[in-house]
Amino acid sequence: MASAASTEQASAGLPGSFDIPAAPILIPEGPWKVIEGGVTAPAGFKAQGMYAGLRAKGDKADLALVVSDTPAVAAGAFTLNVMAAAPVTLCREVLAAHETVRGASDPFLVMSTGVIGRRVDADALSAALPVLAAGLGAGAGHALRAAVAITTTDLASKSAALEVELAPGRTVRLGGMCKGSGMIHPNMATMLGVVTCDAPVAAAVWRPALAAACAASFNQITVDGDTSTNDTVLGLANGAAGGAAIGDPNSPEARALGAALTVLLQGLAKSIAWDGEGATMLLECTARGARSDADARRVARSVVGSSLVKSAMFGHDPNWGRIAAAAGYSGVDYRQEDVRISLGDTELMRGGQPLDFDAAAASAYMKAAAAAHGTVTIEVSIGDGPGVGQAWGCDLSYDYVKINAVHDVSCEDGHAGIEDVASILDESEQDAVIQELAAQSARARRQTQLCVTPLGACLALLYLYFAGQALVDPWSIRHHAELRDVLRPLAIAAGDLGSSIAVAAGTWAVAAYCNQSEHQGRAILRPAVVLATLMAVFWSLGILKMLRLRGFVLDGAWRMFWLPAAPAVWTLITLSVINTVGAVERDLRALRAARYRFRHI
């Protein structure tokens, strides 16, 4: 990851906000070394990103440029959606006509993303490109800015680089960046990727290597099952590392390069699934025992692509049935009795039959992964064949629906929520709404404290006085005297004391809530509700027993009905007050969260 200093230095003089975290690098250990630098880690590549005014709102960087110092062998993989976007068509035509590109002059390759059907502002693009080209650099900060500039609904930028020894004394570097968060499904899906490499490699080797690497990486991720119109992965190899060109696809050097390319793209692909819209965990499914790797990949892809499996993962439900069903409809032929399924270290099924596993431990495993935004591993074995394949996805959460329900919101039906409002206001308007809600919340808290706290304190003290009087002179208070035939003085004192504590606790809960301690307020309120309920039951039973003995006497009965009613009614009042004040707070929190999210779209 680039340092803050290098990023700031690279940012000098170029407009745009780059306030977005970086996704974790998910490349496993192997005969390669993970390094910093992204797409500029290989020799002979420069990059940059900036804000060009192409976004509908905000000033987040929205234009990136990657250039090779010398012509680079180019390869590409594209969406299989028949409604391919114009940049996809252009790139296909360029690659069909040219083996090499450079990126700053013809031939060049273009990628774009965003709301389907909206045209790019050509004037803004033309004005920004010379500025962007002038700011090109080979530093890690330049690569990071480019990685940020290609993001849309992503909550994190995604880039990685590695160094690999192809032969003794011959080392090359590969770097990559990508974007993607929603509309991710096999055959890529709103997903853009750029890979750079400084190895000298022939097009006949480089292009099949990129295709194979994409098949085992980007085509094995899924977030929501939608395949986009703009999916593109471009690979550029400029040979700046020197040495003899790699021309034989079966040579050890070609195989080592292909393996490094695959693991780099798999790391980037996993970061996309990790950053799936609304996701709380990364799902990694490994399928084994298939007749071929292709069959194994189909099974794994089917499992992580299942909406029911995704929902079960979000609910921390170790539902082996959904996993088995998803593998079964993958289209791969196998015998049910050969199936074995594991979730993390817990084996759920063996020999096609469910096991008596520890469901609580399996659920805890998923909860821990969700808490850390970590990885949940699923393994499905379908036989004893040599095929092995992996696929990656994420769970399906409530937030995914929220994010995509307001992707291009117009609120014409008049039923917009607070997040919807955030999506159609500019940043200054959002700030104004946040300030107004904060002021409303402060006023509500202050007024609530002034009204509720004194009343609650008085009621609690009144009950406390009654409790003391019941011990000193039991029947001097009229409502105590009415109960002399059914309750002892000590029981009456205990009832008055319990009611006093219940009312005081409810009042304390409101005071804590109004002093910005919501967690403490709700924690106090729970025992207050329980105690108030017990006191209401206690007094009600006493009154019922008295009525059975003496019959209903209006003159005495009305004085006692407030005994069970007061703590119960007061607790209901405190609940209502907290929920009313909390409604403003919930809107305020939702708007602040939406303000952050839409700022980064």
Coordinates of C-alpha atoms in Angstrom, one line a residue:
M1 CA 0.0 0.0 0.0
A2 CA 1.3 3.5 -0.8
S3 CA 2.3 5.7 2.1
A4 CA 0.4 8.8 2.9
A5 CA 3.4 11.0 2.0
S6 CA 3.8 9.5 -1.5
T7 CA 0.1 9.8 -2.1
E8 CA 0.0 13.4 -1.1
Q9 CA 3.0 14.2 -3.3
A10 CA 1.4 12.5 -6.2
S11 CA -1.8 14.5 -5.6
A12 CA -0.2 17.9 -5.9
G13 CA -1.9 20.1 -8.4
L14 CA -4.6 17.6 -9.4
P15 CA -8.2 17.9 -8.3
G16 CA -10.3 15.3 -6.6
S17 CA -11.1 13.5 -3.4
F18 CA -9.3 10.2 -2.7
D19 CA -10.8 9.6 0.8
I20 CA -11.4 5.9 0.6
P21 CA -9.7 3.0 2.4
A22 CA -7.8 0.2 0.6
A23 CA -9.1 -3.4 0.5
P24 CA -6.9 -6.0 2.1
I25 CA -4.4 -7.8 -0.1
L26 CA -5.7 -11.4 -0.3
I27 CA -2.9 -13.1 -2.2
P28 CA -1.8 -16.3 -0.6
E29 CA 1.9 -17.2 0.1
G30 CA 3.7 -19.0 -2.7
P31 CA 6.8 -18.7 -4.9
W32 CA 6.3 -15.0 -5.3
K33 CA 6.7 -11.9 -3.2
V34 CA 3.9 -9.4 -2.6
I35 CA 5.2 -5.8 -3.1
E36 CA 3.9 -2.3 -3.1
G37 CA 3.1 -0.2 -6.2
G38 CA 0.0 -1.5 -7.9
V39 CA 0.0 -1.0 -11.6
T40 CA 3.3 1.0 -11.5
A41 CA 5.3 -1.7 -9.7
P42 CA 6.4 -3.2 -13.0
A43 CA 9.1 -1.2 -14.8
G44 CA 8.1 1.2 -17.5
F45 CA 4.5 2.0 -16.4
K46 CA 3.0 5.3 -15.2
A47 CA -0.4 6.0 -13.8
Q48 CA -2.5 8.8 -12.3
G49 CA -6.1 9.6 -11.3
M50 CA -8.1 12.8 -10.8
Y51 CA -11.5 14.3 -10.6
A52 CA -12.7 15.3 -14.1
G53 CA -16.3 16.2 -13.5
L54 CA -17.7 12.9 -14.9
R55 CA -19.6 11.9 -11.7
A56 CA -23.2 13.1 -11.1
K57 CA -22.3 14.5 -7.7
G58 CA -19.3 15.0 -5.4
D59 CA -15.7 15.5 -6.2
K60 CA -14.4 12.0 -5.8
A61 CA -11.7 11.1 -8.4
D62 CA -13.4 9.7 -11.6
L63 CA -10.8 9.4 -14.3
A64 CA -7.6 7.2 -14.4
L65 CA -4.9 6.8 -16.9
V66 CA -2.3 4.0 -17.2
V67 CA 0.5 4.4 -19.8
S68 CA 3.4 2.2 -20.8
D69 CA 6.7 4.0 -21.7
T70 CA 7.1 1.6 -24.7
P71 CA 4.5 -0.3 -26.7
A72 CA 3.1 -3.2 -24.6
V73 CA 1.6 -6.5 -25.7
A74 CA -2.1 -6.2 -25.0
A75 CA -4.7 -8.7 -24.0
G76 CA -8.3 -8.4 -22.9
A77 CA -11.2 -10.3 -21.5
F78 CA -14.7 -8.8 -21.8
T79 CA -18.3 -9.2 -20.7
L80 CA -20.4 -11.9 -22.4
N81 CA -23.5 -9.7 -22.1
V82 CA -24.8 -9.2 -25.7
M83 CA -25.6 -5.6 -24.7
A84 CA -21.9 -4.7 -24.6
A85 CA -21.0 -1.1 -23.9
A86 CA -19.2 1.1 -26.5
P87 CA -15.8 0.9 -24.7
V88 CA -16.0 -2.9 -24.8
T89 CA -16.7 -2.8 -28.5
L90 CA -13.8 -0.4 -29.1
C91 CA -11.3 -2.5 -27.1
R92 CA -12.3 -5.6 -29.0
E93 CA -11.7 -3.8 -32.3
V94 CA -8.3 -2.4 -31.2
L95 CA -7.1 -5.8 -29.9
A96 CA -8.2 -7.5 -33.1
A97 CA -6.2 -5.1 -35.1
H98 CA -3.1 -4.6 -32.9
E99 CA -0.9 -6.8 -30.8
T100 CA 0.6 -3.8 -28.9
V101 CA -0.7 -0.6 -27.4
R102 CA 0.8 2.2 -25.4
G103 CA -2.1 4.1 -23.9
A104 CA -1.4 7.8 -24.6
S105 CA -1.7 7.7 -28.3
D106 CA -3.2 5.3 -30.9
P107 CA -3.7 2.5 -30.4
F108 CA -5.3 2.9 -26.9
L109 CA -7.8 1.1 -24.8
V110 CA -10.8 2.5 -22.9
M111 CA -12.9 1.3 -20.0
S112 CA -15.9 2.9 -18.3
T113 CA -18.6 2.2 -15.8
G114 CA -21.5 3.9 -14.1
V115 CA -25.3 4.1 -14.6
I116 CA -26.2 2.3 -17.9
G117 CA -27.3 4.7 -20.6
R118 CA -25.8 7.9 -19.3
R119 CA -23.3 9.4 -21.7
V120 CA -19.9 10.5 -20.6
D121 CA -19.4 14.3 -20.7
A122 CA -17.0 14.5 -23.7
D123 CA -16.1 18.1 -23.1
A124 CA -15.1 17.4 -19.5
L125 CA -13.2 14.3 -20.5
S126 CA -11.3 16.2 -23.3
A127 CA -10.4 19.0 -20.9
A128 CA -9.1 16.7 -18.2
L129 CA -7.0 14.3 -20.2
P130 CA -4.0 16.7 -20.8
V131 CA -4.0 17.6 -17.2
L132 CA -4.1 14.0 -16.2
A133 CA -1.3 13.0 -18.6
A134 CA 0.9 15.8 -17.3
G135 CA 0.6 14.4 -13.8
L136 CA 1.6 10.8 -14.7
G137 CA 4.1 9.2 -12.4
A138 CA 5.6 5.8 -11.6
G139 CA 5.3 6.1 -7.8
A140 CA 3.1 4.0 -5.6
G141 CA 1.0 7.1 -4.8
H142 CA 0.2 7.5 -8.5
A143 CA -1.0 3.9 -8.8
L144 CA -3.1 4.3 -5.7
R145 CA -4.8 7.4 -7.1
A146 CA -5.6 5.6 -10.3
A147 CA -7.0 2.7 -8.3
V148 CA -9.3 5.1 -6.4
A149 CA -10.4 6.9 -9.5
I150 CA -11.9 3.8 -11.1
T151 CA -14.1 3.0 -8.1
T152 CA -17.9 3.7 -8.0
T153 CA -20.0 2.1 -5.3
D154 CA -16.9 0.4 -4.0
L155 CA -16.2 1.1 -0.3
A156 CA -12.5 0.3 -0.8
S157 CA -9.9 0.6 -3.6
K158 CA -8.3 -2.6 -4.8
S159 CA -4.8 -3.0 -6.0
A160 CA -1.9 -5.4 -5.6
A161 CA 1.5 -6.2 -7.0
L162 CA 3.9 -9.1 -6.8
E163 CA 7.4 -10.1 -7.9
V164 CA 8.2 -13.6 -9.2
E165 CA 11.3 -15.4 -10.3
L166 CA 10.7 -17.0 -13.7
A167 CA 14.1 -18.7 -13.8
P168 CA 17.3 -18.4 -11.7
G169 CA 18.4 -14.8 -11.9
R170 CA 15.3 -13.7 -13.9
T171 CA 12.8 -11.7 -11.9
V172 CA 9.7 -9.9 -13.3
R173 CA 6.9 -7.9 -11.7
L174 CA 3.2 -7.8 -12.1
G175 CA 0.8 -5.2 -10.8
G176 CA -3.0 -4.8 -11.0
M177 CA -6.0 -2.7 -9.9
C178 CA -9.7 -3.3 -10.3
K179 CA -13.1 -2.0 -9.3
G180 CA -16.3 -3.8 -8.4
S181 CA -18.8 -4.1 -5.6
G182 CA -22.2 -4.8 -7.1
M183 CA -23.4 -6.5 -10.3
I184 CA -20.7 -9.1 -9.9
H185 CA -21.4 -12.5 -11.4
P186 CA -19.4 -15.1 -13.4
N187 CA -18.4 -13.7 -16.8
M188 CA -17.2 -10.8 -14.8
A189 CA -19.9 -8.2 -14.1
T190 CA -19.5 -4.5 -13.4
M191 CA -15.9 -5.1 -12.9
L192 CA -13.0 -3.3 -14.5
G193 CA -9.4 -4.5 -14.1
V194 CA -6.0 -3.5 -15.4
V195 CA -2.9 -5.7 -15.1
T196 CA 0.6 -4.6 -16.0
C197 CA 3.7 -6.7 -16.4
D198 CA 7.3 -6.0 -17.3
A199 CA 8.1 -9.4 -18.7
P200 CA 9.0 -9.7 -22.4
V201 CA 6.2 -12.0 -23.6
A202 CA 4.7 -12.8 -27.0
A203 CA 1.0 -12.1 -27.7
A204 CA 0.6 -15.8 -28.4
V205 CA 1.6 -16.5 -24.7
W206 CA 0.2 -13.4 -23.0
R207 CA -3.3 -13.5 -24.3
P208 CA -4.1 -17.1 -23.5
A209 CA -2.5 -16.6 -20.1
L210 CA -4.8 -13.7 -19.3
A211 CA -7.8 -15.7 -20.5
A212 CA -6.9 -18.6 -18.3
A213 CA -6.2 -16.4 -15.3
C214 CA -9.6 -14.6 -15.7
A215 CA -11.3 -18.0 -15.9
A216 CA -9.9 -19.0 -12.6
S217 CA -10.4 -15.6 -10.9
F218 CA -12.7 -12.9 -12.1
N219 CA -15.1 -15.4 -13.7
Q220 CA -15.3 -17.2 -10.3
I221 CA -16.7 -14.3 -8.2
T222 CA -20.3 -13.4 -7.6
V223 CA -22.1 -10.9 -5.5
D224 CA -25.6 -10.6 -6.8
G225 CA -26.0 -12.6 -10.0
D226 CA -26.1 -9.7 -12.4
T227 CA -23.7 -9.6 -15.4
S228 CA -22.9 -6.0 -16.5
T229 CA -22.5 -4.5 -19.9
N230 CA -19.0 -3.0 -19.3
D231 CA -16.9 -5.8 -17.8
T232 CA -13.3 -5.5 -19.0
V233 CA -9.9 -6.8 -17.9
L234 CA -6.9 -5.5 -19.8
G235 CA -3.4 -6.9 -19.5
L236 CA -0.3 -5.0 -20.7
A237 CA 3.2 -6.5 -20.9
N238 CA 5.9 -4.1 -22.0
G239 CA 9.1 -6.2 -21.7
A240 CA 10.9 -3.6 -19.6
A241 CA 12.5 -6.2 -17.4
G242 CA 14.6 -7.3 -20.3
G243 CA 15.8 -10.7 -21.4
A244 CA 14.7 -13.1 -24.1
A245 CA 11.0 -12.9 -25.1
I246 CA 8.8 -15.7 -23.7
G247 CA 7.4 -17.3 -26.9
D248 CA 6.6 -20.9 -26.0
P249 CA 3.4 -21.3 -23.9
N250 CA 4.6 -24.6 -22.6
S251 CA 8.0 -23.4 -21.3
P252 CA 8.7 -23.3 -17.6
E253 CA 9.0 -19.5 -17.7
A254 CA 5.6 -19.2 -19.4
R255 CA 4.0 -21.5 -16.8
A256 CA 5.6 -19.6 -13.9
L257 CA 4.3 -16.3 -15.4
G258 CA 0.9 -17.7 -15.9
A259 CA 0.7 -19.0 -12.3
A260 CA 1.8 -15.6 -11.0
L261 CA -0.8 -13.8 -13.2
T262 CA -3.5 -16.2 -12.0
V263 CA -2.7 -15.7 -8.3
L264 CA -2.6 -11.9 -8.7
L265 CA -6.0 -11.8 -10.4
Q266 CA -7.4 -14.2 -7.8
G267 CA -6.3 -11.8 -5.1
L268 CA -8.0 -8.9 -6.8
A269 CA -11.1 -11.0 -7.5
K270 CA -11.3 -11.9 -3.8
S271 CA -11.0 -8.2 -2.8
I272 CA -14.1 -7.5 -5.0
A273 CA -16.1 -10.2 -3.4
W274 CA -14.9 -9.0 0.1
D275 CA -16.2 -5.5 -0.8
G276 CA -19.5 -6.7 -2.1
E277 CA -22.2 -4.2 -1.5
G278 CA -23.5 -4.5 2.0
A279 CA -21.3 -7.6 2.6
T280 CA -20.2 -8.7 6.1
M281 CA -18.0 -11.6 5.0
L282 CA -16.1 -13.1 2.1
L283 CA -17.3 -16.6 1.0
E284 CA -14.7 -19.0 -0.4
C285 CA -15.9 -22.3 -1.8
T286 CA -13.5 -25.0 -2.9
A287 CA -14.9 -27.9 -4.9
R288 CA -12.9 -31.1 -5.1
G289 CA -13.3 -34.5 -6.7
A290 CA -14.8 -33.4 -10.0
R291 CA -13.8 -34.9 -13.3
S292 CA -12.1 -31.7 -14.4
D293 CA -11.2 -28.3 -13.0
A294 CA -13.9 -26.7 -15.1
D295 CA -16.5 -28.9 -13.5
A296 CA -15.2 -28.1 -10.1
R297 CA -15.3 -24.4 -10.8
R298 CA -18.9 -24.7 -11.9
V299 CA -19.9 -26.4 -8.6
A300 CA -18.0 -23.8 -6.5
R301 CA -19.5 -21.0 -8.5
S302 CA -23.0 -22.4 -8.1
V303 CA -22.6 -22.5 -4.3
V304 CA -21.4 -19.0 -3.8
G305 CA -23.9 -17.7 -6.3
S306 CA -26.9 -19.1 -4.5
S307 CA -29.1 -16.4 -2.9
L308 CA -30.2 -18.9 -0.3
V309 CA -26.7 -19.8 0.6
K310 CA -25.7 -16.1 0.8
S311 CA -28.8 -15.4 3.0
A312 CA -27.9 -18.3 5.3
M313 CA -24.4 -17.1 5.7
F314 CA -25.7 -13.6 6.6
G315 CA -28.0 -15.2 9.2
H316 CA -25.1 -17.4 10.5
D317 CA -27.1 -20.5 9.7
P318 CA -25.0 -23.6 8.9
N319 CA -27.6 -24.8 6.4
W320 CA -26.0 -27.8 4.6
G321 CA -29.2 -28.3 2.6
R322 CA -28.8 -25.0 0.7
I323 CA -25.2 -25.8 0.0
A324 CA -26.0 -29.3 -1.3
A325 CA -28.9 -28.0 -3.4
A326 CA -26.8 -25.3 -5.0
A327 CA -24.0 -27.8 -5.9
G328 CA -26.7 -30.1 -7.2
Y329 CA -28.1 -27.7 -9.7
S330 CA -24.7 -26.6 -11.0
G331 CA -25.1 -28.9 -14.0
V332 CA -22.2 -31.1 -13.1
D333 CA -23.0 -34.8 -12.9
Y334 CA -22.0 -36.7 -9.7
R335 CA -23.4 -39.3 -7.3
Q336 CA -25.2 -38.0 -4.2
E337 CA -23.5 -40.6 -2.0
D338 CA -20.1 -39.1 -2.9
V339 CA -20.9 -35.7 -1.5
R340 CA -19.1 -34.3 1.5
I341 CA -19.6 -30.7 2.8
S342 CA -17.6 -28.8 5.4
L343 CA -18.0 -25.3 6.8
G344 CA -14.7 -24.1 8.2
D345 CA -13.5 -26.9 10.4
T346 CA -17.0 -28.4 10.9
E347 CA -18.0 -31.3 8.7
L348 CA -21.7 -31.0 7.8
M349 CA -22.3 -33.9 5.5
R350 CA -20.5 -37.1 4.5
G351 CA -21.5 -39.8 2.1
G352 CA -24.5 -37.7 1.0
Q353 CA -26.0 -37.8 4.5
P354 CA -26.1 -35.0 7.1
L355 CA -24.0 -35.4 10.2
D356 CA -24.9 -34.6 13.8
F357 CA -22.5 -31.6 13.9
D358 CA -22.2 -28.8 16.5
A359 CA -24.5 -26.2 15.0
A360 CA -23.7 -23.6 17.7
A361 CA -19.9 -23.8 16.9
A362 CA -20.6 -23.5 13.1
S363 CA -22.8 -20.5 13.7
A364 CA -20.2 -19.0 16.0
Y365 CA -17.6 -19.4 13.3
M366 CA -19.7 -17.4 10.8
K367 CA -20.5 -14.7 13.5
A368 CA -16.7 -14.3 14.1
A369 CA -16.1 -14.0 10.4
A370 CA -18.8 -11.4 10.1
A371 CA -17.6 -9.4 13.1
A372 CA -14.1 -9.1 11.5
H373 CA -15.3 -8.9 7.9
G374 CA -13.3 -12.1 7.4
T375 CA -13.6 -15.2 5.3
V376 CA -15.9 -18.2 5.6
T377 CA -14.7 -21.3 3.8
I378 CA -17.0 -23.9 2.3
E379 CA -15.6 -27.2 0.9
V380 CA -17.7 -29.5 -1.3
S381 CA -16.3 -32.8 -2.4
I382 CA -18.3 -34.6 -5.1
G383 CA -16.1 -37.7 -5.8
D384 CA -12.5 -38.8 -6.3
G385 CA -11.7 -37.1 -9.6
P386 CA -8.7 -34.8 -10.1
G387 CA -10.7 -31.6 -10.6
V388 CA -10.4 -28.7 -8.1
G389 CA -11.9 -25.3 -8.4
Q390 CA -12.6 -22.3 -6.3
A391 CA -15.1 -19.5 -6.3
W392 CA -15.7 -16.4 -4.2
G393 CA -18.7 -14.4 -3.1
C394 CA -20.2 -12.7 -0.1
D395 CA -23.3 -12.9 2.0
L396 CA -26.5 -11.1 1.1
S397 CA -27.4 -8.5 3.7
Y398 CA -30.2 -6.0 4.3
D399 CA -27.7 -3.2 3.3
Y400 CA -27.4 -4.7 -0.2
V401 CA -31.0 -4.0 -0.9
K402 CA -30.8 -0.5 0.6
I403 CA -27.8 0.4 -1.5
N404 CA -29.3 -0.8 -4.8
A405 CA -32.9 0.4 -4.1
V406 CA -31.6 4.0 -4.3
H407 CA -29.0 3.5 -7.0
D408 CA -30.6 6.0 -9.3
V409 CA -33.5 7.2 -7.1
S410 CA -36.0 9.8 -8.2
C411 CA -38.5 9.4 -5.3
E412 CA -41.4 10.1 -7.6
D413 CA -43.7 8.1 -5.4
G414 CA -43.2 10.3 -2.5
H415 CA -42.1 7.5 -0.2
A416 CA -38.4 8.3 0.1
G417 CA -36.5 7.3 3.2
I418 CA -33.8 9.3 4.9
E419 CA -31.1 7.4 2.8
D420 CA -33.1 8.2 -0.3
V421 CA -33.1 11.9 0.6
A422 CA -29.3 11.8 1.0
S423 CA -28.9 10.4 -2.5
I424 CA -30.7 13.3 -4.2
L425 CA -29.1 16.1 -2.2
D426 CA -25.7 17.6 -2.8
E427 CA -23.2 17.7 0.0
S428 CA -24.0 21.1 1.4
E429 CA -27.7 20.3 1.5
Q430 CA -26.9 17.0 3.3
D431 CA -24.9 18.9 5.8
A432 CA -27.7 21.4 6.4
V433 CA -30.2 18.5 7.0
I434 CA -27.7 16.8 9.4
Q435 CA -27.3 20.1 11.3
E436 CA -31.1 20.6 11.6
L437 CA -31.6 17.0 12.7
A438 CA -28.8 17.4 15.3
A439 CA -30.5 20.6 16.6
Q440 CA -33.8 18.8 16.8
S441 CA -32.2 15.9 18.7
A442 CA -30.6 18.3 21.2
R443 CA -33.8 20.2 21.8
A444 CA -35.8 16.9 22.2
R445 CA -33.2 15.6 24.7
R446 CA -33.2 18.9 26.7
Q447 CA -37.0 19.2 26.9
T448 CA -37.4 15.6 27.8
Q449 CA -35.0 16.0 30.7
L450 CA -36.7 19.1 32.0
C451 CA -40.2 17.4 32.0
V452 CA -39.5 13.8 32.8
T453 CA -36.8 13.8 35.3
P454 CA -38.5 16.0 38.0
L455 CA -41.8 14.1 37.7
G456 CA -40.1 10.8 37.9
A457 CA -38.1 11.9 40.9
C458 CA -41.2 13.1 42.7
L459 CA -43.1 9.9 42.0
A460 CA -40.2 7.7 43.2
L461 CA -39.8 9.8 46.4
L462 CA -43.6 9.5 47.0
Y463 CA -43.4 5.7 46.9
L464 CA -40.3 5.8 49.1
Y465 CA -42.2 7.8 51.7
F466 CA -45.1 5.3 51.5
A467 CA -42.6 2.5 52.1
G468 CA -41.2 4.2 55.2
Q469 CA -44.6 5.0 56.5
A470 CA -45.7 1.4 56.1
L471 CA -42.9 0.4 58.5
V472 CA -43.4 3.1 61.0
D473 CA -47.2 3.4 61.1
P474 CA -48.6 0.7 58.8
W475 CA -52.3 1.8 58.5
S476 CA -52.0 5.6 58.7
I477 CA -52.2 6.0 54.9
R478 CA -55.7 5.3 53.5
H479 CA -54.7 3.0 50.6
H480 CA -52.6 1.0 53.1
A481 CA -55.5 0.6 55.4
E482 CA -57.7 -0.8 52.6
L483 CA -55.2 -3.7 52.3
R484 CA -54.8 -4.5 56.0
D485 CA -56.9 -7.7 55.7
V486 CA -54.8 -9.2 52.8
L487 CA -51.2 -7.9 53.1
R488 CA -48.8 -7.6 56.0
P489 CA -47.1 -4.2 56.6
L490 CA -43.7 -5.6 55.6
A491 CA -45.2 -6.8 52.2
I492 CA -46.7 -3.3 51.7
A493 CA -43.4 -1.6 52.4
A494 CA -41.6 -4.0 50.0
G495 CA -44.2 -3.2 47.3
D496 CA -43.8 0.5 47.8
L497 CA -40.0 0.2 47.8
G498 CA -40.1 -1.9 44.6
S499 CA -42.4 0.6 42.9
S500 CA -40.1 3.4 43.9
I501 CA -37.0 1.7 42.5
A502 CA -38.9 0.9 39.2
V503 CA -39.9 4.5 38.7
A504 CA -36.5 5.8 39.6
A505 CA -34.8 3.3 37.2
G506 CA -37.1 4.4 34.4
T507 CA -36.3 8.0 35.1
W508 CA -32.6 7.3 35.3
A509 CA -32.8 5.5 31.9
V510 CA -34.4 8.6 30.3
A511 CA -31.8 10.9 31.9
A512 CA -28.9 8.7 30.7
Y513 CA -30.4 8.5 27.2
C514 CA -30.8 12.3 27.1
N515 CA -27.1 12.7 28.1
Q516 CA -25.9 10.9 24.9
S517 CA -25.5 7.5 26.6
E518 CA -28.0 5.5 24.6
H519 CA -26.5 2.1 25.5
Q520 CA -26.5 2.8 29.2
G521 CA -30.1 4.2 29.0
R522 CA -31.4 1.1 27.3
A523 CA -29.4 -1.2 29.7
I524 CA -31.1 0.5 32.7
L525 CA -34.5 0.4 31.1
R526 CA -34.6 -3.4 30.7
P527 CA -34.6 -4.1 34.5
A528 CA -36.9 -1.2 35.1
V529 CA -39.5 -2.7 32.8
V530 CA -39.2 -6.1 34.5
L531 CA -39.5 -4.6 38.0
A532 CA -42.4 -2.4 37.1
T533 CA -44.2 -5.4 35.7
L534 CA -43.6 -7.4 38.9
M535 CA -44.9 -4.5 41.0
A536 CA -48.0 -4.1 38.8
V537 CA -48.6 -7.9 39.3
F538 CA -48.0 -7.6 43.1
W539 CA -50.4 -4.8 43.7
S540 CA -53.0 -6.2 41.3
L541 CA -53.0 -9.6 43.2
G542 CA -53.4 -7.8 46.5
I543 CA -56.3 -5.7 45.2
L544 CA -58.0 -8.8 43.6
K545 CA -57.7 -10.6 46.9
M546 CA -59.2 -7.7 48.8
L547 CA -62.1 -7.4 46.4
R548 CA -62.9 -11.1 46.8
L549 CA -63.0 -10.7 50.6
R550 CA -64.9 -7.4 50.8
G551 CA -66.5 -6.9 47.5
F552 CA -66.1 -3.8 45.4
V553 CA -66.3 -0.6 47.4
L554 CA -65.9 2.5 45.2
D555 CA -64.7 4.7 48.0
G556 CA -61.8 2.4 48.8
A557 CA -61.1 0.8 45.4
W558 CA -60.2 3.9 43.4
R559 CA -57.5 4.8 46.0
M560 CA -55.7 1.5 45.3
F561 CA -55.9 1.2 41.5
W562 CA -53.1 3.7 41.0
L563 CA -50.7 1.4 42.9
P564 CA -50.3 -1.1 40.1
A565 CA -51.0 1.5 37.4
A566 CA -48.4 4.1 38.4
P567 CA -45.1 2.1 37.8
A568 CA -46.5 0.4 34.7
V569 CA -47.8 3.7 33.2
W570 CA -44.6 5.5 34.1
T571 CA -42.5 2.8 32.4
L572 CA -44.6 3.0 29.3
I573 CA -44.1 6.8 29.3
T574 CA -40.3 6.3 29.5
L575 CA -40.4 3.8 26.7
S576 CA -42.4 6.1 24.5
V577 CA -40.2 9.1 25.3
I578 CA -37.0 7.1 24.5
N579 CA -38.5 5.8 21.2
T580 CA -39.6 9.3 20.2
V581 CA -36.3 10.9 20.9
G582 CA -34.5 7.9 19.4
A583 CA -36.5 8.3 16.1
V584 CA -34.7 11.6 15.5
E585 CA -31.4 10.0 16.4
R586 CA -32.0 7.0 14.1
D587 CA -32.7 9.4 11.2
L588 CA -29.6 11.4 12.1
R589 CA -27.4 8.2 12.1
A590 CA -28.9 7.0 8.9
L591 CA -28.3 10.3 7.2
R592 CA -24.7 10.4 8.4
A593 CA -24.1 6.9 7.1
A594 CA -25.8 7.7 3.8
R595 CA -23.8 10.9 3.6
Y596 CA -20.6 8.9 3.9
R597 CA -21.7 6.2 1.4
F598 CA -23.1 8.6 -1.3
R599 CA -20.0 10.8 -0.9
H600 CA -18.0 7.9 -2.2
I601 CA -20.2 6.8 -5.1

